[in-house]
Each structure stands twice: as structure tokens, then as C-alpha cells.
Coordinates of C-alpha atoms in Angstrom, one line a residue:
Chain A
M195 CA 64.8 136.6 147.7
R196 CA 61.8 136.7 145.4
R197 CA 63.8 138.7 142.8
F198 CA 66.5 136.0 143.0
L199 CA 63.9 133.2 142.4
I200 CA 62.7 135.1 139.4
I201 CA 66.2 135.5 138.0
V202 CA 66.7 131.7 138.5
V203 CA 63.5 130.8 136.7
V204 CA 64.2 133.2 133.8
L205 CA 67.7 131.8 133.4
L206 CA 66.4 128.3 133.5
A207 CA 63.7 129.1 130.9
V208 CA 66.3 130.8 128.7
G209 CA 68.6 127.9 129.0
V210 CA 65.9 125.2 128.2
G211 CA 64.8 127.4 125.4
A212 CA 68.3 127.7 124.0
Y213 CA 68.9 124.0 124.5
F214 CA 65.8 123.1 122.3
F215 CA 66.5 125.9 119.9
L216 CA 70.1 124.8 119.3
N217 CA 68.9 121.1 119.1
R218 CA 66.2 121.8 116.6
T219 CA 65.8 119.6 113.6
D220 CA 66.0 121.1 110.1
P221 CA 62.6 120.0 108.7
D222 CA 63.9 120.2 105.1
D223 CA 64.3 116.8 103.3
G224 CA 67.2 118.2 101.5
T225 CA 68.3 118.1 97.9
A226 CA 71.5 116.4 96.7
P227 CA 73.6 117.5 93.7
V228 CA 73.5 115.0 90.9
L229 CA 76.3 112.5 91.2
A230 CA 77.6 110.6 88.1
G231 CA 77.7 107.4 90.1
A232 CA 74.2 107.7 91.6
P233 CA 71.8 109.2 89.0
T234 CA 68.4 109.9 90.5
N235 CA 66.6 107.6 88.1
A236 CA 68.6 104.6 89.1
D237 CA 67.3 101.7 91.2
P238 CA 67.4 102.8 94.9
V239 CA 69.5 99.8 96.0
A240 CA 72.1 100.4 93.3
R241 CA 72.1 104.1 94.1
G242 CA 72.4 103.2 97.8
E243 CA 75.3 100.9 97.1
Y244 CA 77.2 103.7 95.5
L245 CA 76.4 106.2 98.2
T246 CA 77.4 103.6 100.9
T247 CA 80.7 103.1 99.1
A248 CA 81.2 106.9 98.7
A249 CA 80.5 107.4 102.3
D250 CA 82.8 104.5 103.2
C251 CA 80.4 103.0 105.8
V252 CA 82.1 99.7 105.6
A253 CA 85.5 101.1 106.8
C254 CA 84.3 101.9 110.3
H255 CA 81.4 99.4 110.6
T256 CA 83.6 96.4 110.1
S257 CA 86.0 95.0 112.7
H258 CA 89.6 94.6 111.6
D259 CA 90.0 91.1 113.1
G260 CA 88.1 89.3 110.3
G261 CA 84.7 90.8 111.1
K262 CA 81.8 90.5 108.6
P263 CA 81.2 93.7 106.5
F264 CA 78.9 96.2 108.2
A265 CA 78.5 94.0 111.3
G266 CA 80.4 96.6 113.5
G267 CA 82.8 96.1 116.4
L268 CA 85.6 98.4 115.2
A269 CA 87.3 100.1 118.2
F270 CA 87.8 103.9 118.2
K271 CA 90.3 104.6 120.8
L272 CA 89.7 108.2 121.8
P273 CA 91.3 110.3 124.5
F274 CA 88.4 109.6 126.8
G275 CA 87.8 106.0 126.2
T276 CA 87.0 103.4 123.5
I277 CA 83.8 103.4 121.4
Y278 CA 82.9 100.5 119.2
S279 CA 81.0 100.8 115.9
S280 CA 77.6 99.3 115.7
N281 CA 76.1 96.5 113.5
I282 CA 74.3 98.1 110.6
T283 CA 73.2 94.8 108.9
P284 CA 69.5 94.2 108.8
D285 CA 69.6 91.8 111.7
K286 CA 66.5 92.3 113.7
E287 CA 68.0 91.6 117.1
T288 CA 71.5 93.0 116.9
G289 CA 71.4 95.2 113.8
I290 CA 69.0 97.7 112.4
G291 CA 66.5 95.2 110.9
T292 CA 63.5 96.7 112.8
W293 CA 64.3 100.4 112.1
T294 CA 61.8 102.5 110.2
D295 CA 62.7 105.0 107.6
D296 CA 62.2 107.8 109.9
E297 CA 64.3 106.2 112.6
F298 CA 67.1 105.5 110.2
V299 CA 67.0 109.1 108.8
R300 CA 67.0 110.5 112.3
A301 CA 70.0 108.4 113.3
V302 CA 72.0 109.4 110.3
R303 CA 71.2 113.0 110.2
E304 CA 70.5 113.9 113.8
G305 CA 72.6 111.4 115.7
I306 CA 69.7 109.9 117.6
R307 CA 69.2 106.2 117.5
K308 CA 66.0 104.2 117.5
D309 CA 65.7 104.1 121.3
G310 CA 65.9 107.9 121.4
K311 CA 69.4 108.0 122.9
H312 CA 72.2 110.1 121.4
L313 CA 75.0 108.6 119.3
Y314 CA 78.5 109.8 119.8
P315 CA 79.9 111.9 117.0
A316 CA 82.5 109.2 116.2
F317 CA 79.6 108.4 113.9
P318 CA 79.8 111.5 111.7
Y319 CA 76.1 112.6 111.8
T320 CA 77.7 116.1 112.0
A321 CA 78.6 115.6 108.3
Y322 CA 75.7 113.3 107.3
T323 CA 73.1 115.9 108.6
Q324 CA 73.6 117.5 105.2
L325 CA 72.6 114.5 103.2
S326 CA 69.2 114.5 101.4
R327 CA 66.5 112.2 102.8
A328 CA 66.4 110.4 99.4
D329 CA 70.1 109.6 99.7
V330 CA 69.9 108.4 103.2
L331 CA 66.9 106.1 102.4
A332 CA 68.9 104.7 99.3
I333 CA 71.7 103.8 101.7
K334 CA 69.1 102.1 104.0
A335 CA 67.6 100.2 101.0
Y336 CA 71.1 99.0 100.2
L337 CA 72.0 98.0 103.7
F338 CA 68.6 96.2 104.0
S339 CA 69.5 94.3 100.9
L340 CA 72.5 92.7 102.6
P341 CA 72.4 89.4 104.6
P342 CA 71.7 90.1 108.3
V343 CA 74.6 89.3 110.6
H344 CA 73.8 88.3 114.1
Q345 CA 76.6 90.1 116.1
P346 CA 75.8 91.8 119.3
E347 CA 77.3 95.3 119.8
K348 CA 80.3 95.6 122.0
P349 CA 79.6 97.9 125.0
N350 CA 81.7 101.2 124.9
E351 CA 84.4 101.6 127.4
L352 CA 83.9 105.1 128.5
G353 CA 84.3 106.6 132.0
F354 CA 82.0 109.1 133.7
P355 CA 80.8 111.6 132.4
F356 CA 81.5 110.5 128.9
N357 CA 79.3 107.4 129.2
Q358 CA 76.3 109.7 129.8
R359 CA 74.7 109.7 126.3
W360 CA 72.2 112.5 127.3
A361 CA 75.1 114.8 127.8
M362 CA 75.7 114.7 124.0
G363 CA 72.5 116.9 123.8
F364 CA 74.7 119.7 125.3
W365 CA 77.6 118.8 123.0
N366 CA 75.2 119.0 120.1
A367 CA 73.8 122.4 121.3
A368 CA 77.3 123.7 121.3
F369 CA 78.8 122.1 118.2
F370 CA 76.2 120.6 116.0
R371 CA 73.6 122.1 113.7
S372 CA 71.0 120.1 111.9
Q373 CA 71.1 121.4 108.4
R374 CA 70.8 120.1 104.9
F375 CA 73.2 120.7 102.0
Q376 CA 72.8 124.2 100.4
A377 CA 74.0 124.2 96.8
D378 CA 76.0 127.3 95.8
A379 CA 74.2 128.7 92.8
S380 CA 77.3 130.8 91.9
R381 CA 79.3 127.6 91.4
S382 CA 79.2 124.9 88.7
P383 CA 77.2 121.7 89.1
E384 CA 80.5 119.9 89.2
W385 CA 81.8 122.0 92.1
N386 CA 78.5 121.4 94.0
A387 CA 78.8 117.7 93.4
G388 CA 82.4 117.8 94.7
A389 CA 81.3 119.7 97.8
Y390 CA 78.6 117.1 98.6
L391 CA 81.0 114.2 97.9
G392 CA 83.9 115.6 100.0
G393 CA 81.6 117.2 102.7
P394 CA 78.4 115.3 103.8
L395 CA 79.1 112.1 102.0
G396 CA 82.9 111.4 102.0
H397 CA 83.3 113.4 105.3
C398 CA 87.0 114.2 104.6
A399 CA 86.9 116.8 107.4
E400 CA 86.3 114.2 110.1
C401 CA 90.0 113.2 109.8
H402 CA 91.6 116.1 108.0
T403 CA 90.2 119.1 110.1
P404 CA 91.8 120.0 113.4
R405 CA 89.5 119.5 116.5
N406 CA 88.9 121.9 119.4
F407 CA 88.9 121.4 123.2
G408 CA 85.5 119.8 122.9
F409 CA 86.7 117.4 120.2
A410 CA 84.5 119.1 117.6
L411 CA 85.8 120.3 114.3
K412 CA 87.4 123.7 114.0
H413 CA 85.5 124.9 111.0
G414 CA 87.8 128.0 110.7
E415 CA 90.7 125.5 110.2
A416 CA 88.8 123.3 107.8
L417 CA 91.0 120.5 106.2
A418 CA 94.3 122.0 107.5
G419 CA 95.4 118.6 108.9
E420 CA 95.1 116.6 112.2
V421 CA 96.4 113.5 113.9
V422 CA 94.0 110.8 114.3
Q423 CA 94.8 107.6 116.3
G424 CA 98.5 108.1 115.6
W425 CA 98.2 108.7 111.9
R426 CA 98.6 112.2 110.5
A427 CA 95.8 113.2 108.1
Y428 CA 97.6 115.8 106.0
N429 CA 96.7 119.4 105.1
I430 CA 94.5 119.1 102.0
T431 CA 93.8 122.8 101.6
S432 CA 94.9 124.7 98.5
D433 CA 97.9 126.0 100.4
P434 CA 100.8 125.7 97.9
T435 CA 103.5 124.9 100.5
H436 CA 101.7 123.1 103.2
G437 CA 98.7 121.7 101.4
I438 CA 98.0 120.3 98.0
G439 CA 97.9 123.6 96.1
K440 CA 100.9 122.6 94.0
W441 CA 99.7 119.2 93.0
S442 CA 98.5 119.0 89.4
D443 CA 94.9 117.8 88.7
E444 CA 96.3 114.7 87.3
A445 CA 98.3 114.0 90.4
L446 CA 95.3 114.6 92.7
T447 CA 93.2 112.3 90.5
Q448 CA 95.8 109.7 90.4
Y449 CA 96.1 109.8 94.2
L450 CA 92.4 109.6 94.8
R451 CA 91.9 106.8 92.4
T452 CA 94.9 104.6 93.1
G453 CA 96.4 105.9 96.4
H454 CA 99.6 106.9 94.8
A455 CA 100.7 110.1 93.1
E456 CA 104.1 110.2 91.5
G457 CA 106.5 112.4 93.5
H458 CA 103.8 113.3 96.1
A459 CA 102.4 110.5 98.1
S460 CA 101.4 106.9 98.7
A461 CA 98.4 106.3 100.8
N462 CA 98.6 104.0 103.8
G463 CA 96.8 103.6 107.2
P464 CA 93.3 105.1 107.4
M465 CA 93.7 106.9 104.0
G466 CA 94.7 103.7 102.4
E467 CA 91.5 102.2 103.7
A468 CA 89.5 105.2 102.3
I469 CA 91.1 104.6 98.8
A470 CA 90.8 100.8 98.9
Y471 CA 87.1 100.7 100.1
S472 CA 85.8 103.9 98.8
L473 CA 87.6 106.3 96.5
Q474 CA 89.0 103.8 93.9
H475 CA 85.4 102.7 93.2
W476 CA 84.1 106.2 92.4
K477 CA 83.0 107.2 88.9
P478 CA 85.8 109.2 87.3
E479 CA 83.4 112.1 86.9
D480 CA 82.8 112.2 90.7
T481 CA 86.6 112.0 91.4
A482 CA 86.9 115.0 89.0
A483 CA 84.1 116.8 90.9
L484 CA 85.9 116.2 94.2
V485 CA 89.1 117.6 92.7
T486 CA 87.3 120.7 91.5
W487 CA 86.0 121.3 95.0
L488 CA 89.3 120.5 96.8
R489 CA 90.9 123.2 94.6
T490 CA 88.7 125.9 96.2
V491 CA 89.3 124.9 99.8
P492 CA 90.8 128.1 101.3
A493 CA 94.6 127.8 101.9
R494 CA 95.6 127.3 105.5
E495 CA 98.9 126.6 107.2
G496 CA 97.6 124.3 110.0
D497 CA 99.5 123.0 113.0
D498 CA 103.0 121.7 112.6
P499 CA 103.1 122.5 108.8
I500 CA 105.1 120.3 106.7
V501 CA 107.5 121.8 104.0
V502 CA 108.5 119.1 101.4
D503 CA 112.1 119.1 100.3
A504 CA 111.9 117.1 97.1
A505 CA 115.6 116.9 96.7
P506 CA 117.4 116.6 100.0
K507 CA 121.2 116.3 99.9
A508 CA 121.7 112.7 101.0
M509 CA 118.9 111.4 98.8
V510 CA 120.2 113.2 95.8
A511 CA 123.8 111.9 96.5
S512 CA 122.4 108.3 96.5
S513 CA 121.9 106.0 93.5
A514 CA 119.0 103.4 93.4
V515 CA 121.2 100.8 95.0
A516 CA 123.8 102.6 97.1
P517 CA 123.6 105.5 99.7
G518 CA 125.5 108.7 99.6
G519 CA 125.8 111.8 101.6
D520 CA 124.6 110.4 104.9
D521 CA 126.0 111.6 108.2
G522 CA 127.9 108.4 109.2
K523 CA 127.9 108.9 112.9
A524 CA 124.3 110.2 113.5
D525 CA 122.7 107.9 110.9
A526 CA 124.7 104.6 111.5
E527 CA 122.0 102.6 113.3
G528 CA 119.1 103.7 111.1
L529 CA 121.1 103.2 108.0
R530 CA 122.1 99.7 109.1
L531 CA 118.4 98.8 109.5
F532 CA 117.4 100.5 106.3
E533 CA 119.9 98.7 104.2
G534 CA 118.9 95.3 105.5
A535 CA 115.1 95.6 105.5
C536 CA 114.0 98.6 103.5
A537 CA 116.5 99.5 100.7
S538 CA 115.6 96.6 98.3
C539 CA 112.1 98.1 97.7
H540 CA 112.4 101.8 98.7
Q541 CA 115.9 102.3 97.2
W542 CA 118.4 104.9 98.5
N543 CA 117.4 107.5 95.9
G544 CA 113.7 107.4 97.0
A545 CA 112.6 106.1 93.6
G546 CA 111.1 102.9 94.8
Q547 CA 110.9 99.6 93.0
Q548 CA 108.7 96.4 93.2
T549 CA 105.8 98.8 93.4
A550 CA 105.4 102.5 92.6
Y551 CA 103.9 103.0 96.1
A552 CA 107.5 102.3 97.5
A553 CA 108.7 105.7 96.3
L554 CA 109.5 107.9 99.3
A555 CA 110.9 111.0 97.5
G556 CA 108.8 114.1 97.9
T557 CA 106.2 112.6 100.2
R558 CA 105.0 114.5 103.2
G559 CA 105.5 111.4 105.4
V560 CA 109.3 111.5 105.2
N561 CA 109.2 115.3 105.4
D562 CA 107.3 115.4 108.7
P563 CA 109.9 115.7 111.5
K564 CA 107.4 114.2 114.0
G565 CA 107.4 111.1 111.8
A566 CA 103.8 110.1 112.6
N567 CA 103.1 108.2 109.4
V568 CA 106.6 106.9 108.9
T569 CA 106.5 105.4 112.4
E570 CA 103.0 103.9 111.8
A571 CA 104.0 102.4 108.5
I572 CA 107.1 100.8 110.0
L573 CA 105.0 99.3 112.8
E574 CA 102.0 98.3 110.9
G575 CA 103.1 97.9 107.2
V576 CA 100.7 98.4 104.4
K577 CA 98.2 95.9 103.0
M578 CA 95.6 97.1 100.6
R579 CA 94.0 95.9 97.4
I580 CA 93.9 98.5 94.6
G581 CA 92.5 97.5 91.3
D582 CA 93.9 94.1 90.3
N583 CA 96.9 94.3 92.7
D584 CA 97.9 94.1 96.3
V585 CA 100.0 96.9 97.6
Y586 CA 102.0 95.4 100.4
M587 CA 104.7 96.2 102.9
P588 CA 105.4 94.0 105.8
A589 CA 104.8 95.2 109.4
F590 CA 108.0 95.5 111.5
G591 CA 106.4 96.2 114.8
H592 CA 107.2 92.7 116.0
A593 CA 110.7 92.6 114.6
Y594 CA 112.1 95.8 116.0
S595 CA 112.4 97.4 119.4
D596 CA 111.1 100.9 120.1
T597 CA 114.6 102.2 119.9
E598 CA 115.2 100.6 116.5
V599 CA 111.9 101.9 115.1
A600 CA 112.7 105.4 116.3
A601 CA 116.3 105.2 114.8
L602 CA 115.0 104.0 111.5
A603 CA 112.2 106.6 111.3
N604 CA 114.7 109.4 112.1
Y605 CA 117.1 108.1 109.5
V606 CA 114.3 108.0 106.8
I607 CA 113.3 111.5 107.7
R608 CA 116.9 112.8 107.4
H609 CA 117.8 110.9 104.3
F610 CA 114.6 111.4 102.3
G611 CA 113.3 114.6 103.9
G612 CA 116.5 116.4 104.8
K613 CA 115.2 117.1 108.3
Q614 CA 116.1 116.2 111.9
G615 CA 113.6 113.6 112.9
E616 CA 112.0 113.9 116.4
V617 CA 110.8 110.3 116.9
T618 CA 111.7 109.0 120.4
P619 CA 111.5 105.4 121.6
A620 CA 108.7 106.7 124.0
D621 CA 106.7 107.9 120.9
V622 CA 107.0 104.5 119.4
A623 CA 105.9 102.8 122.5
K624 CA 102.8 105.1 122.6
R625 CA 102.0 104.3 119.1
R626 CA 102.2 100.6 119.7
A627 CA 99.7 101.0 122.6
E628 CA 97.1 102.9 120.5
Chain B
M625 CA 98.2 86.5 78.3
V626 CA 101.4 88.3 79.3
T627 CA 104.6 88.3 77.4
L628 CA 107.7 88.3 79.6
R629 CA 111.4 88.5 78.4
V630 CA 113.1 85.9 80.5
N631 CA 116.8 85.1 80.1
G632 CA 116.7 86.5 76.5
E633 CA 113.6 84.5 75.5
D634 CA 110.0 85.7 75.1
R635 CA 107.6 83.7 77.2
Q636 CA 103.9 83.9 76.9
V637 CA 102.2 83.1 80.2
D638 CA 98.5 83.0 81.0
V639 CA 98.5 84.2 84.6
P640 CA 96.5 86.7 86.8
P641 CA 98.0 90.2 86.8
D642 CA 98.7 90.1 90.5
M643 CA 100.6 86.9 90.5
P644 CA 104.2 87.6 91.8
L645 CA 107.0 87.0 89.3
L646 CA 108.4 84.2 91.5
W647 CA 105.3 82.1 91.1
V648 CA 105.4 82.6 87.3
L649 CA 109.1 81.7 87.1
R650 CA 108.9 78.5 89.3
D651 CA 105.4 77.2 88.8
V652 CA 104.4 78.3 85.3
I653 CA 107.7 78.6 83.3
G654 CA 109.5 75.9 85.4
L655 CA 112.7 77.8 86.3
T656 CA 113.1 76.5 89.8
G657 CA 116.6 77.9 90.5
T658 CA 115.0 81.0 92.1
K659 CA 113.9 80.2 95.6
F660 CA 110.9 81.1 97.8
G661 CA 112.1 82.2 101.2
C662 CA 110.1 84.6 103.3
G663 CA 107.5 85.8 100.7
I664 CA 107.6 89.4 102.0
A665 CA 110.8 90.8 100.3
Q666 CA 112.8 90.5 103.4
C667 CA 115.2 87.6 102.9
G668 CA 116.5 88.0 99.3
A669 CA 116.3 84.3 98.3
C670 CA 114.0 85.2 95.4
T671 CA 116.3 87.9 93.9
V672 CA 116.3 88.2 90.1
H673 CA 117.4 91.0 87.8
L674 CA 115.0 93.4 86.0
D675 CA 117.1 95.3 83.4
N676 CA 120.1 94.4 85.5
Q677 CA 118.7 95.7 88.8
P678 CA 118.2 93.2 91.6
V679 CA 114.5 92.9 92.6
R680 CA 112.6 90.6 95.0
S681 CA 110.5 88.5 92.7
C682 CA 108.2 87.3 95.5
Q683 CA 106.7 90.8 95.8
L684 CA 106.7 91.8 92.2
P685 CA 103.3 91.5 90.5
V686 CA 103.7 90.3 86.9
S687 CA 101.6 93.2 85.7
A688 CA 104.3 95.7 86.9
I689 CA 107.1 94.3 84.7
G690 CA 106.3 95.5 81.3
D691 CA 109.0 94.9 78.7
R692 CA 111.9 95.0 81.2
A693 CA 114.4 92.1 80.8
I694 CA 114.2 89.4 83.4
T695 CA 117.4 87.6 84.2
T696 CA 117.4 84.6 86.6
I697 CA 120.1 82.4 88.3
E698 CA 119.8 80.0 85.3
A699 CA 121.3 82.6 83.0
I700 CA 123.4 84.9 85.1
G701 CA 126.4 82.7 84.3
Q702 CA 126.3 84.1 80.8
T703 CA 127.2 87.6 82.0
P704 CA 130.8 88.3 82.8
E705 CA 130.1 89.3 86.4
G706 CA 127.8 86.3 86.9
A707 CA 130.4 83.9 85.6
K708 CA 133.1 85.4 87.8
V709 CA 130.8 85.2 90.9
Q710 CA 129.9 81.6 90.2
Q711 CA 133.6 80.6 89.8
A712 CA 134.6 82.4 93.0
W713 CA 131.6 80.8 94.8
L714 CA 133.0 77.4 94.0
A715 CA 136.5 78.3 94.7
V716 CA 135.7 79.6 98.1
D717 CA 133.0 76.9 98.7
V718 CA 130.6 79.5 99.9
V719 CA 127.6 77.3 100.1
Q720 CA 126.5 75.5 103.2
C721 CA 122.8 74.5 102.8
G722 CA 122.6 76.5 99.6
Y723 CA 119.0 77.7 99.8
C724 CA 119.9 81.4 99.7
Q725 CA 122.7 81.2 97.2
S726 CA 120.6 82.0 94.0
G727 CA 119.6 85.3 95.5
Q728 CA 123.2 85.9 96.9
I729 CA 124.7 85.4 93.5
M730 CA 122.2 87.6 91.8
A731 CA 122.8 90.4 94.3
A732 CA 126.6 89.9 94.1
A733 CA 126.6 89.9 90.3
A734 CA 124.5 93.2 90.3
L735 CA 127.0 94.7 92.7
L736 CA 130.0 93.8 90.5
A737 CA 128.4 95.1 87.4
R738 CA 127.9 98.4 89.1
V739 CA 131.1 98.6 91.3
P740 CA 133.9 96.4 89.8
N741 CA 136.0 96.5 92.9
P742 CA 133.8 96.9 95.9
T743 CA 134.9 97.9 99.4
D744 CA 133.6 96.0 102.5
R745 CA 131.2 98.8 103.0
D746 CA 129.9 98.5 99.4
I747 CA 129.4 94.7 99.9
D748 CA 127.6 95.2 103.3
T749 CA 125.2 97.7 101.7
A750 CA 124.5 95.7 98.6
M751 CA 124.2 92.3 100.3
S752 CA 122.6 92.9 103.7
G753 CA 119.1 92.4 102.3
N754 CA 120.2 88.9 101.5
I755 CA 120.0 86.7 104.5
C756 CA 121.9 83.4 105.0
R757 CA 120.6 81.3 107.8
C758 CA 123.9 79.3 107.8
A759 CA 125.7 82.6 108.4
T760 CA 128.2 82.1 105.5
Y761 CA 128.6 85.8 105.3
V762 CA 132.4 85.8 105.7
R763 CA 132.8 83.4 102.7
I764 CA 130.2 85.4 100.7
R765 CA 132.4 88.5 101.2
E766 CA 135.6 86.6 100.3
A767 CA 134.0 85.3 97.1
I768 CA 132.9 88.7 96.0
K769 CA 136.3 90.1 96.5
Q770 CA 137.9 87.2 94.7
A771 CA 135.4 87.6 91.8
A772 CA 136.2 91.3 91.6
T773 CA 140.1 91.0 91.8
G774 CA 140.7 87.6 90.3
Q775 CA 143.0 87.0 93.2
Q776 CA 142.6 84.3 95.8
H777 CA 142.0 85.7 99.3
G778 CA 142.1 84.1 102.7
L779 CA 139.4 81.5 102.4
Q780 CA 140.1 78.7 99.9
V781 CA 139.0 75.1 99.9
V782 CA 141.6 72.7 101.1
V783 CA 141.3 70.3 98.0
D784 CA 142.3 73.3 95.9
G785 CA 145.7 73.1 97.6
S786 CA 145.8 76.8 98.2
A787 CA 144.5 77.2 101.7
A788 CA 146.0 80.2 103.4

């Protein structure tokens, strides 16, 4: 009995020790690479504005139904419930107006808010932990220069045990390490800037890296692609077939700065937001740094790899204004919908008119048999402001039934991707609900 | 300042780069034959030609046009196909309320320039993006066939004395 007690006590001590060891805070303030858009000698508020834009804080901390910027309230619908983003304006009651520097730095880099409770990693402290203290405080200086917005936080809708914030301490022990960015001396300053921009700051991995059973990033599968809230964040590794290995530097740069790369992709959904709010505003040198780093991301195939067919039979047999080579019987319903609502902009040969963003040829969206982003685009449309122009596609969710959306999505996948689409009316219904 | 080539004339317009062509045509240049319908490129009422291709002018930012030639309903009658379509339109008396007809005629003229003798399927494909709330689709199809063949088909106006 006594021996048993000793074993229990020892195990408890080891457990508690491990918990605190794994939850330890990296005492290092951290050093960030020099970014073209945020020179170290610049005014902290101006630096903070650029860093806040680069980190795209506004995209998540603003509700989509006309909410004030940074006032929070955006819903994150996750498999275990809904989390709402918080108000990060300097309002003293409902925002972060009373937070000290240390409290803000701890929240951003350790995921622990002012009252000592754990944040959920929907807020990517897992990435921000690598930011330098100087950068985090510059972001704070910028946020504190904004007008305070009085907007109480929406309570999360999480069931037990997910509503127990203390339990995140165990999640952190398993999946999170507090650590600052470590520059790689064997790489160029540009590469290191790109690694910092794409990693801790831009947190690409939060959407583009597959997640494990505990909803943490699978670092061994970094940037190999994942589906987030119905949208597929594509494989952005250097894999030539499934990733972006074959894209030219120009194409990658064009995509990151405008949301469109000729013959490759047009951004929409969450990536459209990332381009519109963040990436199009980067200094060109910083975009170039990001491209330099992306080029070195190890090639990975990822789940449900997409193989782009840039010249499928039916698309090639079509002209800009007339279809050719479709399988009349299988495609009749989708074709009928496409000719009425889609062809005038997208065109039958995939070239697209009205806007270059309407080009479908060669995109991964139409080459994904699961049709995640084609379905989302049909349901939600596109609305983003890039440079001096609006990029717009109407939403058809209210106009078409689930059966029609599925038929149209599968037609688009077959005609422009040369593949058998797998979208079912039930999938569409699920997407609508999300 | 943007220079647009409209119906064969160069027009200098001082407009923001994101202004859709339809606004420039109607409100700035004063060519009001092209109509505003849905505003989201779904009804076809605003159809004009850019280098002889039909486009929806309500969703075409003026900055995306470049030096491509714009043709509107006011000048389509100067092309052989446009003239034939307009004559057939009158002969068949296609129009009911008339709001969509500028766009219908522009789409039909583009079709005939490409396919001189279109089948029903060709007509459906080319015209189904142009909506007619009066549902004159049967007459639209007849007029396109008449414009193509020069022969009178089933639907003629009674005063013409040639009703089938």
C-alpha cells in the first residue's frame, strides 16, 4: 500500500513537473528580421500599422455583418462549437484599453489573456509566439492609436469539456511551445524575412497546414493543404505537381499582390480576404521575401492531392462564346445553368472576361473533384477590393437549390478540369449550414 | 482622363478607374440606349461589344477596357449583322416592353457574326444569358433565324400581310 502511494505521489510530481516544464515561457524577447515595410527606426505606430496589416489582425477581429474594424465578433465555427473573436480596440471596458505591455505580450505570444485565463488557439498565438517583443509592442501601439469601440464580446458557444479554458493548459503542454523566431544564419536575410512574414506574422500555416486529432498543426505536413470552414486552403509547398513548385516567381508575386495569377488561380473566400486586407498592402520587397521562403518549403503531396489539367478535352474544344466536347447527357443540367448564369463572364474556353479573375482554366478550384471552393464560390460569390477595382461575382446560394449547385459544380469540374466531380446535394446543404 | 473608342469615335472621359462602362456610356457620354437591368452581370440588358465580343457593361470597370473598340446599340445597325437583326426584330415585332432588347440585339448580332446560320442549340447557348421578363423568347428565336436566312418564318406581324 505504501509503495503504491509512493508511486502515485511520484507520478503526480512528474506530471506536474512535466506540465510546468512544457508550459514554460521562453524568456527571450526575440529578434525579428528586418522587414522592408517595418524598418526598425520607423515610428512605432507606423511600424505597428504595417505589422498589424501583415498579420491580418483585422480579418478575424471584425465581424462580417458590418462590424467596426478590430471590434471583434466574428464567428469561428469549429467542429466542437463556435468561438467569437474579441474586441482589440482600446476600449477600457470591452476592449484591451486597460492592458499593460506585459499583459498584451503574454496574450499574443503565450495565449494567456489579462485575467490569466487561456485563449483558444483559434487565435494563432501558436504562430505569434515567435514574434519579437518589439514587434508585438509596435502592434499594441498601433491598436492603441485607434478609436475605442464599445462592443461587448460575444460569449463562445462551446460544450463541455471544450468550454473549460484551463484545459487548454494541457493542450498547450501537448502541442504548443513558447519560443521566439530563430534566424537561420545559413540563409539570406531575404529568406529569413520571408520565413518571419509567412510564419509568425502572416501565419499561413494556420489555414494551409493539415491538423491532427487534437486540432493542432501537423508540422511534418507543413503547408500541404487543409479544408477550413468549407474552403480548401491549397497545398503551397514546393511540390511541382500538387503544390506551387511549377509557378514562376512572377506568377506567385502576381497572385500574392493581386489575388490573381494568370493560368493558375484567382483568390476568393478566406484567401481573398488575406489578399484584400493584408497581402496587397505589403511592400514589394516583403512579397519577394515571402516568395523566396515559399520556394524552400519542402515538397509534400498532402491529402486529396490535386492534379491540374490545364487543357481538358471539353474546354479545349470550346470557344470563348460556345461550348464543345461536353458529354450531353451527363452534363445537361449543369450546362444549362452555366450557359445562363456563368458563361458571359467565365466563357466556355476558361479564358474569362469582364475581369481577369473570371478565368477558370488551370485553376486548382476546378481541378478539385471534391469541388470545395467551386461550391463555396457559387454559394457565396466573390466581393473584394483589389487596388482601385472591385472584384465581384454574385452569390447564387439564394437562387439555386442544393441539387442545382451540385450539378453546376460538377459540370464546371468536368468541363474545366476534365474530372468527375463528386459534389452531392448533401455536401451543398452542409456548406450552406457552415 | 481615359480615352475610350466608342462606336468608332475617341471619347475622353474623366471618371474613376473602377466606374463600370455602363455608367460611363449612359451618364457621362450620354448613350442611353444601353440599359441597366440587374447590375450583377446576370440579365444581359447592358450588353455591348468589346472588339465584337458581347460583354456585360455593368460589371466592366472602365480601367479594364484599354484600347478595345466599344460598340453599343446606337451603332450596331452599321454592321451587316446588326442591320439584319434590327430589320428582323421589326418584322417579327419581337418587342413587348422593350427594356431588354438592346442587350438581346447586341447578343444576337454577335452570334450571327460568328455563326451565320445558327441552330436552335446555338441560339440557346448564345442568348440564355439575356433575360426577357416578358418572355418573348419564341419571337427572339424567330427573328434571329429570319435575320440569318433572310426568309420569313412562322411569326410575322399581321399588318405585314404575311402571317402564317
